[in-house]
Short mmCIF file of C-alpha atoms and ligand atoms in Angstrom, two decimals:
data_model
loop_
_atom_site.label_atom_id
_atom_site.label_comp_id
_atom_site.label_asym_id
_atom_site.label_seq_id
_atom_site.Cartn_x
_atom_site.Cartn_y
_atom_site.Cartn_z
CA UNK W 1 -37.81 -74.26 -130.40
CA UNK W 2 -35.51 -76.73 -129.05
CA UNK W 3 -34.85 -77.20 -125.54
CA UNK W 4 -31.41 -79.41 -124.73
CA UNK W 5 -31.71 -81.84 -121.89
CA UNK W 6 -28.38 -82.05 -119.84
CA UNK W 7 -27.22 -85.55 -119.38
CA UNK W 8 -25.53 -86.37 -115.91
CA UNK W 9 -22.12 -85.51 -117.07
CA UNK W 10 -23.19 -81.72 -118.79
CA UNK W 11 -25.18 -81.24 -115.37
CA UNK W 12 -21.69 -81.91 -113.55
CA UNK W 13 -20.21 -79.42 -115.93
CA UNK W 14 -22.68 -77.13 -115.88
CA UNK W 15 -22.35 -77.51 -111.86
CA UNK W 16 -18.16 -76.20 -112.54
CA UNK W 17 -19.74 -73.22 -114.64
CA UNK W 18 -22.03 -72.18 -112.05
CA UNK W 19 -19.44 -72.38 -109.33
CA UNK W 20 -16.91 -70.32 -110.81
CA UNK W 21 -19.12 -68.08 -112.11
CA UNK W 22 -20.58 -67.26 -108.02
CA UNK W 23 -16.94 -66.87 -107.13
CA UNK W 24 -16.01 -64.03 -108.78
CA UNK W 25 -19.29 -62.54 -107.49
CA UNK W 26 -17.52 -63.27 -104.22
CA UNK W 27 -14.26 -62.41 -105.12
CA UNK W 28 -15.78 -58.77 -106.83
CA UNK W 29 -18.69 -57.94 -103.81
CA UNK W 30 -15.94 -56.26 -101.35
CA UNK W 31 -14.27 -53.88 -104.48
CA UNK W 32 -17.73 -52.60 -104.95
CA UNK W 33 -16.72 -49.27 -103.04
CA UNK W 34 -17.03 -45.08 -103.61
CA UNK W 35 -14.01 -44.35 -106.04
CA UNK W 36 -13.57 -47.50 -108.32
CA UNK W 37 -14.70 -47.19 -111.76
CA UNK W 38 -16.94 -49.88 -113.52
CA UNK W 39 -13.77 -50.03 -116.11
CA UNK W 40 -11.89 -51.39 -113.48
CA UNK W 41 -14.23 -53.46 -111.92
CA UNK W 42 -14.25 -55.56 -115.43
CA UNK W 43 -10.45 -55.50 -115.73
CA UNK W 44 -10.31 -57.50 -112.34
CA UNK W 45 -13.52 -59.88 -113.27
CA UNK W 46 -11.61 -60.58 -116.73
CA UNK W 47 -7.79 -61.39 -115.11
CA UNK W 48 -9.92 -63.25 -112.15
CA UNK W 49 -11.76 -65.31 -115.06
CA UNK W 50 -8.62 -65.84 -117.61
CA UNK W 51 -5.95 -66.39 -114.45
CA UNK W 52 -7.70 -67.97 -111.46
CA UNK W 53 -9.96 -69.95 -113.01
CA UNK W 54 -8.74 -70.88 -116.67
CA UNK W 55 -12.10 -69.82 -118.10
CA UNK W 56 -13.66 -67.32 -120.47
CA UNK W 57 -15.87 -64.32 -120.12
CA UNK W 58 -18.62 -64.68 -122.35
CA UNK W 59 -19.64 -61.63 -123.02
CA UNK W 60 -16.27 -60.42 -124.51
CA UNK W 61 -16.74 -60.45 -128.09
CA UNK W 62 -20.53 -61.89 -127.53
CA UNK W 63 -22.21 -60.08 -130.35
CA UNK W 64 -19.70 -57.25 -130.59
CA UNK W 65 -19.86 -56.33 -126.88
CA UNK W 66 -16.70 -55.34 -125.81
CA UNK W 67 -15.81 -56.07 -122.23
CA UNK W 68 -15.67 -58.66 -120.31
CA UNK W 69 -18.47 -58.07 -117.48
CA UNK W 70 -22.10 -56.17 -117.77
CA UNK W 71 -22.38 -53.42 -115.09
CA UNK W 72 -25.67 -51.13 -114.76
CA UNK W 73 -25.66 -48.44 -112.49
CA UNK W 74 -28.83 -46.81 -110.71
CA UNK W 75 -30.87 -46.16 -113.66
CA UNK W 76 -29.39 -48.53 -116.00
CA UNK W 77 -31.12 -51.70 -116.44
CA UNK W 78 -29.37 -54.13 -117.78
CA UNK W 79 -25.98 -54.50 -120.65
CA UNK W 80 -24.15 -51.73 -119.40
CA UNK W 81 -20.64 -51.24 -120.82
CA UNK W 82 -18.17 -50.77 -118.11
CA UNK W 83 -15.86 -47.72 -118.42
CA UNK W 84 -14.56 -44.75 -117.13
CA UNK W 85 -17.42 -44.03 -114.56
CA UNK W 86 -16.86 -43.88 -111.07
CA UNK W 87 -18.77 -45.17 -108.61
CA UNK W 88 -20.47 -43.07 -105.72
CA UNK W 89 -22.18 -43.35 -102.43
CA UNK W 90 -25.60 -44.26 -102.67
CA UNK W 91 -24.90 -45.51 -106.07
CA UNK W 92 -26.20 -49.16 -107.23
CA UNK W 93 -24.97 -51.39 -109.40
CA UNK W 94 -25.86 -54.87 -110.97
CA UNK W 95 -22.64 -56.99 -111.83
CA UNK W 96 -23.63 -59.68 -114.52
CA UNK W 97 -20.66 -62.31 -114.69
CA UNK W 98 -20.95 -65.08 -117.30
CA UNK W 99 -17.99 -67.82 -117.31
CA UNK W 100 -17.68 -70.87 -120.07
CA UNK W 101 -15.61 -73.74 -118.01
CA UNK W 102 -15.06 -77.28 -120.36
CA UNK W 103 -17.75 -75.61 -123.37
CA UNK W 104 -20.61 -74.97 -120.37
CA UNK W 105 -21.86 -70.95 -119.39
CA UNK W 106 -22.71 -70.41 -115.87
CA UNK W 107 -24.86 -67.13 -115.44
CA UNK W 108 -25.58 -65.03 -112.57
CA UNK W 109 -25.71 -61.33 -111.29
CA UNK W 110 -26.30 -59.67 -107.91
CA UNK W 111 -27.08 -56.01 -106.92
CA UNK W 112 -24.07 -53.95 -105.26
CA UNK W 113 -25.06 -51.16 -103.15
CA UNK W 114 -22.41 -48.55 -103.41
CA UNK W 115 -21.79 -47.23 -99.50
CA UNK W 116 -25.29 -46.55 -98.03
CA UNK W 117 -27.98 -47.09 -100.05
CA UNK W 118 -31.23 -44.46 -100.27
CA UNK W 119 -34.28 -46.24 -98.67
CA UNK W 120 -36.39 -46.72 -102.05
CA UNK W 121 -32.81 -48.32 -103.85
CA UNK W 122 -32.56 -50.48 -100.68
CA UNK W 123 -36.53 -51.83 -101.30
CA UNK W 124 -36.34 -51.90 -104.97
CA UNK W 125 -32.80 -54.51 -104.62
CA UNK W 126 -34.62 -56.15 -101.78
CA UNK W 127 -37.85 -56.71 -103.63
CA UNK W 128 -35.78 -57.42 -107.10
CA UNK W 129 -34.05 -59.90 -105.25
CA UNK W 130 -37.23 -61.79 -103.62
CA UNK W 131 -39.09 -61.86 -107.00
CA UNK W 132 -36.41 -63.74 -108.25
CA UNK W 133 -36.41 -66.65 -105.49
CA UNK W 134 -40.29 -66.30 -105.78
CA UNK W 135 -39.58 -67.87 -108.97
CA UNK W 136 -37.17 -70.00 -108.28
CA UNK W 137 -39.11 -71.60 -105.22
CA UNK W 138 -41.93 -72.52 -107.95
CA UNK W 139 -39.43 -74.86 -110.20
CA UNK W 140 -40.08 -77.99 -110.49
CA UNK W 141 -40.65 -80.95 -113.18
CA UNK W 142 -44.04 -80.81 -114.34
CA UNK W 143 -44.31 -76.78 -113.36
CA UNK W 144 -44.69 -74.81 -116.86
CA UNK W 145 -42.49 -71.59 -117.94
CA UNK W 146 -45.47 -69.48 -116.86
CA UNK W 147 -45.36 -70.41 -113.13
CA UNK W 148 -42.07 -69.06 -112.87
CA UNK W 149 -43.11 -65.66 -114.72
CA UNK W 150 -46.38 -65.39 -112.17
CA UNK W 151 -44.66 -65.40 -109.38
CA UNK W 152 -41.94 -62.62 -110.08
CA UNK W 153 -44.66 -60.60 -111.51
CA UNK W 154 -46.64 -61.37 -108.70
CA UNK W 155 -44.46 -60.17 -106.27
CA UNK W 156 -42.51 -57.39 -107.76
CA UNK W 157 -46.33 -55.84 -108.63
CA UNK W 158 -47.17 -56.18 -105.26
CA UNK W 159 -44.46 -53.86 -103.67
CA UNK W 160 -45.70 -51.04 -106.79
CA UNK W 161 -42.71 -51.92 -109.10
CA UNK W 162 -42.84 -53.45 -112.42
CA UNK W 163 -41.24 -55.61 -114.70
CA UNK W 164 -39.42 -55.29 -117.49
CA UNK W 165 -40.97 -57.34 -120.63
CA UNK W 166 -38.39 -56.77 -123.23
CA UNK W 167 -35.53 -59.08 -121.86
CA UNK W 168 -35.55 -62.37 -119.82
CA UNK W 169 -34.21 -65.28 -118.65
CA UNK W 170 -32.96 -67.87 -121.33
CA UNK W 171 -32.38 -71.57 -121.30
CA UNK W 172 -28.50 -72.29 -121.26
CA UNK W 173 -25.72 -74.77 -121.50
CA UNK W 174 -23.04 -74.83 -124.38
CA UNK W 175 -24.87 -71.66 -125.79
CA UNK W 176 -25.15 -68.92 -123.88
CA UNK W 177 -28.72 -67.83 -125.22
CA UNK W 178 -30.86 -71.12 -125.29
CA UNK W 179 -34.10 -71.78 -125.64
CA UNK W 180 -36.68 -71.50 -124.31
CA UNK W 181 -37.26 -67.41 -122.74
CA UNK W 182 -37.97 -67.15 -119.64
CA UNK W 183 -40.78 -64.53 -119.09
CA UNK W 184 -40.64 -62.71 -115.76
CA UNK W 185 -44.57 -62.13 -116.23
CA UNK W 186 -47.15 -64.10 -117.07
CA UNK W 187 -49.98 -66.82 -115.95
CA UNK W 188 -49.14 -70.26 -113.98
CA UNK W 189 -49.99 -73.43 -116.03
CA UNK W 190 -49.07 -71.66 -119.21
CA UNK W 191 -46.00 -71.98 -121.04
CA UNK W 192 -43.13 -75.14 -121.66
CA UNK W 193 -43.39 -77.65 -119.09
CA UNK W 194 -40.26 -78.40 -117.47
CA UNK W 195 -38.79 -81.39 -116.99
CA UNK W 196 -35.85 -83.10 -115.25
CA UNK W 197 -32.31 -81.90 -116.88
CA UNK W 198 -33.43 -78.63 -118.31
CA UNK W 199 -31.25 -75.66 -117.22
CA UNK W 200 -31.80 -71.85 -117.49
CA UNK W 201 -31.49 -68.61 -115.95
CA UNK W 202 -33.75 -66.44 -114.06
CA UNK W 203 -33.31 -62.74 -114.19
CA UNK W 204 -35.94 -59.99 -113.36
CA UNK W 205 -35.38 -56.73 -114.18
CA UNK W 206 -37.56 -54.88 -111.57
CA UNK W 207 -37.90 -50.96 -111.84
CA UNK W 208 -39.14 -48.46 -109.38
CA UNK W 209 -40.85 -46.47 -111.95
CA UNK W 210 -42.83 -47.33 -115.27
CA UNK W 211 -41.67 -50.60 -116.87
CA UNK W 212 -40.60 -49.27 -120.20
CA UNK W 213 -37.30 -49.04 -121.51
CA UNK W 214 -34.67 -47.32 -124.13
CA UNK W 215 -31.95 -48.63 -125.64
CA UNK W 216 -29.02 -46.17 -125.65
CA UNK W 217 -27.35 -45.63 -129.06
CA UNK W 218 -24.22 -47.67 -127.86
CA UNK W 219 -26.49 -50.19 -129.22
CA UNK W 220 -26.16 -52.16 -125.54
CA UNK W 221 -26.79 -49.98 -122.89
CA UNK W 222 -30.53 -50.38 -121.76
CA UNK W 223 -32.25 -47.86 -119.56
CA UNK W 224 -35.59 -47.01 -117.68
CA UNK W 225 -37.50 -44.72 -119.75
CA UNK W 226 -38.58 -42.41 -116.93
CA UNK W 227 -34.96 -42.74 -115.84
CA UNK W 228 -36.36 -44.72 -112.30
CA UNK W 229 -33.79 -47.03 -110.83
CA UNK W 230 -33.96 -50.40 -111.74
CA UNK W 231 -32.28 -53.69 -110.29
CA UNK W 232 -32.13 -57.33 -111.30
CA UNK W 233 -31.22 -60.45 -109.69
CA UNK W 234 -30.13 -63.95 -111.48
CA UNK W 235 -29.01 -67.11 -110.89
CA UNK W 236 -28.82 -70.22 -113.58
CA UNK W 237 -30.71 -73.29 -112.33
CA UNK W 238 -31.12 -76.87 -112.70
CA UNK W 239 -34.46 -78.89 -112.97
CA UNK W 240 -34.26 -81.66 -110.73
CA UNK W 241 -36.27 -84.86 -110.17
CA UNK W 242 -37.96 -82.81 -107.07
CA UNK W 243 -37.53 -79.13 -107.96
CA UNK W 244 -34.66 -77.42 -108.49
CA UNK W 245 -30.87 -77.28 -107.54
CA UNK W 246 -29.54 -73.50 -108.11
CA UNK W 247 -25.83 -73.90 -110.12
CA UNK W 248 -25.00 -70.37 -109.13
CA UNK W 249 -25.27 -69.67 -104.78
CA UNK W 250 -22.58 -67.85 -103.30
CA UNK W 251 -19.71 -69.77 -101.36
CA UNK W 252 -21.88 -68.16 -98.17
CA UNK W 253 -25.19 -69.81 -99.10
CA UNK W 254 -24.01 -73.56 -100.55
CA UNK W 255 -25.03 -76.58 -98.68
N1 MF3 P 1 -25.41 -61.94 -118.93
C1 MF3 P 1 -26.52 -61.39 -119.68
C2 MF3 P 1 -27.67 -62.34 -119.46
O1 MF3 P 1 -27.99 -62.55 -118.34
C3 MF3 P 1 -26.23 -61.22 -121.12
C4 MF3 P 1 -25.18 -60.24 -121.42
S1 MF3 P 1 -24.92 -60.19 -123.11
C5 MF3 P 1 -23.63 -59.14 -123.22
O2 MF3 P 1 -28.23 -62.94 -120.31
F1 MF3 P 1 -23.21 -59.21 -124.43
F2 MF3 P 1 -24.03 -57.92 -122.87
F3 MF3 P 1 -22.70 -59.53 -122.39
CO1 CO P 2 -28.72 -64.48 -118.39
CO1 CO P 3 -26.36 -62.62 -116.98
#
């Protein structure tokens, strides 16, 4: 395992990467409505990324996927292909938007509820989205990996959902997959410690029902087993010399 330590100047780019990256979450939030297909939603993510903001969409290419943007809908829990699908009321959907600025990947994805969402979709997002900051609060130089996996655990477990153990977050910089993974489960004190200059992502996948999951044979799309919803939060963060400084908040929520 090796785990690259940004210097000041890759933190500063890695700081451009995370920006951009949040803005076309901004920009794409509002076109999140009944009618617009998932196909489309990527075609305005990719001319957003290539025009606006002179960057590339990772995950064009990335493997053999072959858009530009992953977007899971309802049951769906992460990797999903956009296409031809349309979204509906009562519909939600996770938009995962990866940019490389200057040779640095910014990564982050939010939940988009699609008109009104049902009262367990509206807990599951909200809970997704807390177990995610419950590990993000814990961050800090010294902290080990397994902190940060207790305390999503912790949380999503306690409002009877459950985490998804076959993906996680992933250290990042000029790769898009670095080490080390970053469990969403686990015991504090275990694990990597972290230390000052390490970035990486944090991305629960929380489902409403059982935690296990199928791939489809698209050879991407991954789904609850049971066919429960599922949502996931993520932002890409920075270990600081007093915790942490999250590279991917919203225009809304910046300091
Ligand atoms: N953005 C995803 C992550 O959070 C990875 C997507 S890989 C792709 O790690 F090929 F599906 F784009
Ligand atoms: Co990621
Ligand atoms: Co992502």
């Amino acid at each position: 395992m090796h785990i690259t330590i940004k210097s000041a100047e890759e933190q500063e780019r890695m700081r451009v990467a995370g920006r951009l990256t949040a803005d076309v979450l901004d920009m794409i939030g509002p076109r999140v409505e009944p009618g617009i297909t998932t196909g489309e939603l990527d075609r305005i993510c990719h001319d957003y990324i290539v025009d606006v903001q002179g960057a590339i969409p990772a995950p064009l290419d990335y493997r053999g996927f072959p858009r530009s943007i992953c977007t899971s809908v309802n049951h769906v829990v992460c990797h999903g292909i956009p296409g031809d699908r349309k979204l509906r009321a009562g519909d939600i959907v996770n938009i995962d938007i990866t940019v490389i600025k200057d040779g640095y990947h910014g990564d982050s994805s939010r939940m988009f509820a699609v008109g009104k969402p049902g009262i367990q979709a509206a807990r599951l997002m909200q809970a997704a989205h807390d177990a995610m900051w419950q590990g993000i609060r814990v961050v800090r130089p010294g902290g080990h990996l397994g902190d940060i996996g207790h305390a999503v655990q912790q949380h999503a477990e306690g409002h009877g959902f459950s985490i998804v153990r076959e993906y996680c977050g992933h250290g990042i910089g000029r790769g898009f997959h670095e080490d080390p993974q970053v469990l969403h489960y686990g015991r504090a004190g275990t694990g990597v410690e972290l230390r000052e200059g390490m970035t990486f992502t944090i991305e629960p996948m929380v489902n409403a029902g059982e935690r296990h999951v199928r791939l489809l044979p698209d050879g991407w799309t991954v789904v609850t087993r049971d066919h429960s919803l599922s949502a996931q939060w993520e932002h890409t963060v920075l270990v600081t010399a007093t915790g942490c400084e999250i590279l991917t908040l919203g225009a809304a929520e910046r300091p």
